[in-house]
Amino acid sequence: MSAVTVDQVMAILTGTETRNMKNPYRVSLAVRDSWLGKVRANNGSGFSFGKVQLDIGRNGQAQSAYLEALDVASGRGLIDQNTKIRLKKYVGVQRPDLPDPNSNHQLHLYYEADRILLNSVFSQIDFKSIVDHWTDVHLQLNVVNQINSTI
């Protein structure tokens, strides 16, 4: 059997997970609307985006894509330094819609407005290319390499 490629894995995912996604490059919170503001099972999603919904709450490649996009946006003057610092606080945060008793960041008060801001700002840069690059890295490291090591 020959080795699996990132393109083959993406074709499988695109045919299954993303067939109903309207715009996979929008920043979203992978939580049902009815669950917002409520603890629900083990849902620990942070902001996510891309065809495989890279999650900045838990995924290093998602965090890299997010931080790179913030750097590009800041470099182009789309956000100021204070906004960039505030938006960086979402990295590693799961369920920013919930108050965190272990932190004083208060992101639950601002996450919806910040999500709208992120989508506005990221629509003005080539966010798709950044996300696609980091998606490929994620799939190579976490899917392709594991599959090919067993072949």
PDB file of C-alpha atoms in Angstrom:
ATOM      1  CA  MET A   1       0.000   0.000   0.000  1.00  0.00           C
ATOM      2  CA  SER A   2       1.338   3.443  -0.873  1.00  0.00           C
ATOM      3  CA  ALA A   3       1.646   6.320   1.577  1.00  0.00           C
ATOM      4  CA  VAL A   4      -1.289   8.633   2.258  1.00  0.00           C
ATOM      5  CA  THR A   5      -0.928  12.341   1.419  1.00  0.00           C
ATOM      6  CA  VAL A   6      -2.326  15.509   2.981  1.00  0.00           C
ATOM      7  CA  ASP A   7      -4.381  16.073  -0.190  1.00  0.00           C
ATOM      8  CA  GLN A   8      -5.998  12.640   0.152  1.00  0.00           C
ATOM      9  CA  VAL A   9      -6.850  13.242   3.808  1.00  0.00           C
ATOM     10  CA  MET A  10      -8.276  16.674   2.941  1.00  0.00           C
ATOM     11  CA  ALA A  11     -10.420  15.149   0.179  1.00  0.00           C
ATOM     12  CA  ILE A  12     -11.911  12.719   2.683  1.00  0.00           C
ATOM     13  CA  LEU A  13     -12.558  15.460   5.236  1.00  0.00           C
ATOM     14  CA  THR A  14     -13.995  17.830   2.654  1.00  0.00           C
ATOM     15  CA  GLY A  15     -16.407  15.136   1.524  1.00  0.00           C
ATOM     16  CA  THR A  16     -17.602  14.383   5.037  1.00  0.00           C
ATOM     17  CA  GLU A  17     -17.076  17.070   7.663  1.00  0.00           C
ATOM     18  CA  THR A  18     -17.348  20.258   5.628  1.00  0.00           C
ATOM     19  CA  ARG A  19     -20.053  19.558   3.083  1.00  0.00           C
ATOM     20  CA  ASN A  20     -22.539  21.741   4.975  1.00  0.00           C
ATOM     21  CA  MET A  21     -20.168  24.524   5.964  1.00  0.00           C
ATOM     22  CA  LYS A  22     -21.067  27.852   4.375  1.00  0.00           C
ATOM     23  CA  ASN A  23     -17.711  29.523   4.977  1.00  0.00           C
ATOM     24  CA  PRO A  24     -15.071  27.477   6.761  1.00  0.00           C
ATOM     25  CA  TYR A  25     -12.722  30.467   6.959  1.00  0.00           C
ATOM     26  CA  ARG A  26     -14.907  32.433   9.359  1.00  0.00           C
ATOM     27  CA  VAL A  27     -13.942  32.414  13.016  1.00  0.00           C
ATOM     28  CA  SER A  28     -16.599  30.617  15.017  1.00  0.00           C
ATOM     29  CA  LEU A  29     -17.136  29.036  18.393  1.00  0.00           C
ATOM     30  CA  ALA A  30     -17.969  25.367  17.900  1.00  0.00           C
ATOM     31  CA  VAL A  31     -20.734  25.431  20.467  1.00  0.00           C
ATOM     32  CA  ARG A  32     -24.453  25.216  19.779  1.00  0.00           C
ATOM     33  CA  ASP A  33     -26.248  28.507  20.332  1.00  0.00           C
ATOM     34  CA  SER A  34     -28.376  26.879  23.033  1.00  0.00           C
ATOM     35  CA  TRP A  35     -25.175  25.945  24.932  1.00  0.00           C
ATOM     36  CA  LEU A  36     -23.604  29.413  24.917  1.00  0.00           C
ATOM     37  CA  GLY A  37     -22.925  30.594  28.434  1.00  0.00           C
ATOM     38  CA  LYS A  38     -23.629  27.137  29.866  1.00  0.00           C
ATOM     39  CA  VAL A  39     -21.292  24.333  30.862  1.00  0.00           C
ATOM     40  CA  ARG A  40     -22.167  21.366  28.687  1.00  0.00           C
ATOM     41  CA  ALA A  41     -20.490  17.968  28.968  1.00  0.00           C
ATOM     42  CA  ASN A  42     -16.834  18.132  27.944  1.00  0.00           C
ATOM     43  CA  ASN A  43     -17.179  20.769  25.244  1.00  0.00           C
ATOM     44  CA  GLY A  44     -13.964  22.755  25.500  1.00  0.00           C
ATOM     45  CA  SER A  45     -13.881  24.518  22.162  1.00  0.00           C
ATOM     46  CA  GLY A  46     -12.156  27.807  21.618  1.00  0.00           C
ATOM     47  CA  PHE A  47     -12.396  29.973  18.529  1.00  0.00           C
ATOM     48  CA  SER A  48     -12.032  27.751  15.476  1.00  0.00           C
ATOM     49  CA  PHE A  49     -11.751  28.103  11.702  1.00  0.00           C
ATOM     50  CA  GLY A  50     -10.757  26.285   8.524  1.00  0.00           C
ATOM     51  CA  LYS A  51     -11.876  23.146   6.780  1.00  0.00           C
ATOM     52  CA  VAL A  52     -10.906  20.970   9.738  1.00  0.00           C
ATOM     53  CA  GLN A  53     -12.011  23.603  12.279  1.00  0.00           C
ATOM     54  CA  LEU A  54      -8.628  24.276  13.842  1.00  0.00           C
ATOM     55  CA  ASP A  55      -9.343  25.211  17.467  1.00  0.00           C
ATOM     56  CA  ILE A  56      -7.161  27.871  19.151  1.00  0.00           C
ATOM     57  CA  GLY A  57      -8.225  26.568  22.551  1.00  0.00           C
ATOM     58  CA  ARG A  58      -6.373  23.283  22.111  1.00  0.00           C
ATOM     59  CA  ASN A  59      -4.452  23.097  18.858  1.00  0.00           C
ATOM     60  CA  GLY A  60      -0.923  24.407  18.355  1.00  0.00           C
ATOM     61  CA  GLN A  61      -1.268  24.766  14.593  1.00  0.00           C
ATOM     62  CA  ALA A  62      -4.519  26.706  15.044  1.00  0.00           C
ATOM     63  CA  GLN A  63      -2.776  28.976  17.514  1.00  0.00           C
ATOM     64  CA  SER A  64       0.060  29.537  15.026  1.00  0.00           C
ATOM     65  CA  ALA A  65      -2.411  30.415  12.245  1.00  0.00           C
ATOM     66  CA  TYR A  66      -4.330  32.775  14.536  1.00  0.00           C
ATOM     67  CA  LEU A  67      -1.201  34.543  15.778  1.00  0.00           C
ATOM     68  CA  GLU A  68       0.173  34.847  12.240  1.00  0.00           C
ATOM     69  CA  ALA A  69      -3.114  36.382  11.079  1.00  0.00           C
ATOM     70  CA  LEU A  70      -3.051  38.842  14.003  1.00  0.00           C
ATOM     71  CA  ASP A  71       0.525  39.797  13.064  1.00  0.00           C
ATOM     72  CA  VAL A  72      -0.489  40.413   9.439  1.00  0.00           C
ATOM     73  CA  ALA A  73      -3.542  42.425  10.496  1.00  0.00           C
ATOM     74  CA  SER A  74      -1.474  44.494  12.905  1.00  0.00           C
ATOM     75  CA  GLY A  75       1.253  45.010  10.314  1.00  0.00           C
ATOM     76  CA  ARG A  76      -1.318  46.375   7.873  1.00  0.00           C
ATOM     77  CA  GLY A  77      -2.787  48.724  10.473  1.00  0.00           C
ATOM     78  CA  LEU A  78      -6.119  46.896  10.662  1.00  0.00           C
ATOM     79  CA  ILE A  79      -5.821  46.521  14.438  1.00  0.00           C
ATOM     80  CA  ASP A  80      -3.769  48.516  16.927  1.00  0.00           C
ATOM     81  CA  GLN A  81      -1.320  47.039  19.422  1.00  0.00           C
ATOM     82  CA  ASN A  82      -3.774  47.099  22.343  1.00  0.00           C
ATOM     83  CA  THR A  83      -6.401  45.235  20.312  1.00  0.00           C
ATOM     84  CA  LYS A  84      -3.808  42.679  19.209  1.00  0.00           C
ATOM     85  CA  ILE A  85      -2.769  42.100  22.836  1.00  0.00           C
ATOM     86  CA  ARG A  86      -6.411  41.630  23.872  1.00  0.00           C
ATOM     87  CA  LEU A  87      -7.141  39.233  20.989  1.00  0.00           C
ATOM     88  CA  LYS A  88      -4.047  37.159  21.825  1.00  0.00           C
ATOM     89  CA  LYS A  89      -5.665  36.344  25.186  1.00  0.00           C
ATOM     90  CA  TYR A  90      -7.974  33.876  23.380  1.00  0.00           C
ATOM     91  CA  VAL A  91      -5.041  31.557  22.588  1.00  0.00           C
ATOM     92  CA  GLY A  92      -5.391  28.459  24.745  1.00  0.00           C
ATOM     93  CA  VAL A  93      -8.804  29.487  26.080  1.00  0.00           C
ATOM     94  CA  GLN A  94     -11.522  26.879  25.892  1.00  0.00           C
ATOM     95  CA  ARG A  95     -15.105  28.105  25.971  1.00  0.00           C
ATOM     96  CA  PRO A  96     -14.449  31.867  25.996  1.00  0.00           C
ATOM     97  CA  ASP A  97     -18.218  32.300  26.377  1.00  0.00           C
ATOM     98  CA  LEU A  98     -17.941  31.082  29.988  1.00  0.00           C
ATOM     99  CA  PRO A  99     -16.477  32.975  32.950  1.00  0.00           C
ATOM    100  CA  ASP A 100     -13.182  31.438  34.045  1.00  0.00           C
ATOM    101  CA  PRO A 101     -12.860  31.364  37.851  1.00  0.00           C
ATOM    102  CA  ASN A 102      -9.106  30.786  37.458  1.00  0.00           C
ATOM    103  CA  SER A 103      -8.516  33.906  35.375  1.00  0.00           C
ATOM    104  CA  ASN A 104      -9.442  37.558  35.415  1.00  0.00           C
ATOM    105  CA  HIS A 105      -9.455  37.988  31.627  1.00  0.00           C
ATOM    106  CA  GLN A 106     -13.263  38.447  31.392  1.00  0.00           C
ATOM    107  CA  LEU A 107     -13.292  37.211  27.775  1.00  0.00           C
ATOM    108  CA  HIS A 108     -16.848  35.934  28.202  1.00  0.00           C
ATOM    109  CA  LEU A 109     -17.995  39.550  28.199  1.00  0.00           C
ATOM    110  CA  TYR A 110     -16.345  40.332  24.852  1.00  0.00           C
ATOM    111  CA  TYR A 111     -16.000  37.103  22.857  1.00  0.00           C
ATOM    112  CA  GLU A 112     -18.985  37.760  20.550  1.00  0.00           C
ATOM    113  CA  ALA A 113     -17.876  41.304  19.655  1.00  0.00           C
ATOM    114  CA  ASP A 114     -14.294  40.056  19.258  1.00  0.00           C
ATOM    115  CA  ARG A 115     -15.420  37.193  16.995  1.00  0.00           C
ATOM    116  CA  ILE A 116     -17.198  39.728  14.762  1.00  0.00           C
ATOM    117  CA  LEU A 117     -14.094  41.940  14.779  1.00  0.00           C
ATOM    118  CA  LEU A 118     -11.842  38.988  13.906  1.00  0.00           C
ATOM    119  CA  ASN A 119     -14.028  38.038  10.947  1.00  0.00           C
ATOM    120  CA  SER A 120     -14.042  41.619   9.716  1.00  0.00           C
ATOM    121  CA  VAL A 121     -10.278  41.986  10.049  1.00  0.00           C
ATOM    122  CA  PHE A 122      -9.428  38.516   8.716  1.00  0.00           C
ATOM    123  CA  SER A 123     -11.618  39.114   5.651  1.00  0.00           C
ATOM    124  CA  GLN A 124      -9.228  41.934   4.718  1.00  0.00           C
ATOM    125  CA  ILE A 125      -6.107  39.743   4.684  1.00  0.00           C
ATOM    126  CA  ASP A 126      -5.356  36.431   2.980  1.00  0.00           C
ATOM    127  CA  PHE A 127      -6.597  34.448   5.991  1.00  0.00           C
ATOM    128  CA  LYS A 128      -7.472  31.463   3.779  1.00  0.00           C
ATOM    129  CA  SER A 129      -3.821  30.973   2.754  1.00  0.00           C
ATOM    130  CA  ILE A 130      -2.642  31.215   6.359  1.00  0.00           C
ATOM    131  CA  VAL A 131      -5.280  28.731   7.544  1.00  0.00           C
ATOM    132  CA  ASP A 132      -4.678  26.352   4.625  1.00  0.00           C
ATOM    133  CA  HIS A 133      -0.928  26.312   5.349  1.00  0.00           C
ATOM    134  CA  TRP A 134      -1.431  25.513   9.031  1.00  0.00           C
ATOM    135  CA  THR A 135      -4.143  22.978   8.198  1.00  0.00           C
ATOM    136  CA  ASP A 136      -1.644  21.136   6.001  1.00  0.00           C
ATOM    137  CA  VAL A 137       0.905  21.190   8.832  1.00  0.00           C
ATOM    138  CA  HIS A 138      -1.720  19.909  11.274  1.00  0.00           C
ATOM    139  CA  LEU A 139      -2.840  17.088   8.973  1.00  0.00           C
ATOM    140  CA  GLN A 140       0.737  16.088   8.185  1.00  0.00           C
ATOM    141  CA  LEU A 141       1.747  15.935  11.841  1.00  0.00           C
ATOM    142  CA  ASN A 142      -1.417  14.489  13.351  1.00  0.00           C
ATOM    143  CA  VAL A 143      -2.989  12.356  10.633  1.00  0.00           C
ATOM    144  CA  VAL A 144      -0.744  11.581   7.671  1.00  0.00           C
ATOM    145  CA  ASN A 145       2.362  10.685   9.676  1.00  0.00           C
ATOM    146  CA  GLN A 146       0.357   8.419  11.981  1.00  0.00           C
ATOM    147  CA  ILE A 147      -1.383   6.644   9.125  1.00  0.00           C
ATOM    148  CA  ASN A 148       1.813   6.191   7.144  1.00  0.00           C
ATOM    149  CA  SER A 149       3.686   4.854  10.168  1.00  0.00           C
ATOM    150  CA  THR A 150       1.237   1.951  10.302  1.00  0.00           C
ATOM    151  CA  ILE A 151       1.354   1.097   6.592  1.00  0.00           C
TER     152      ILE A 151
END
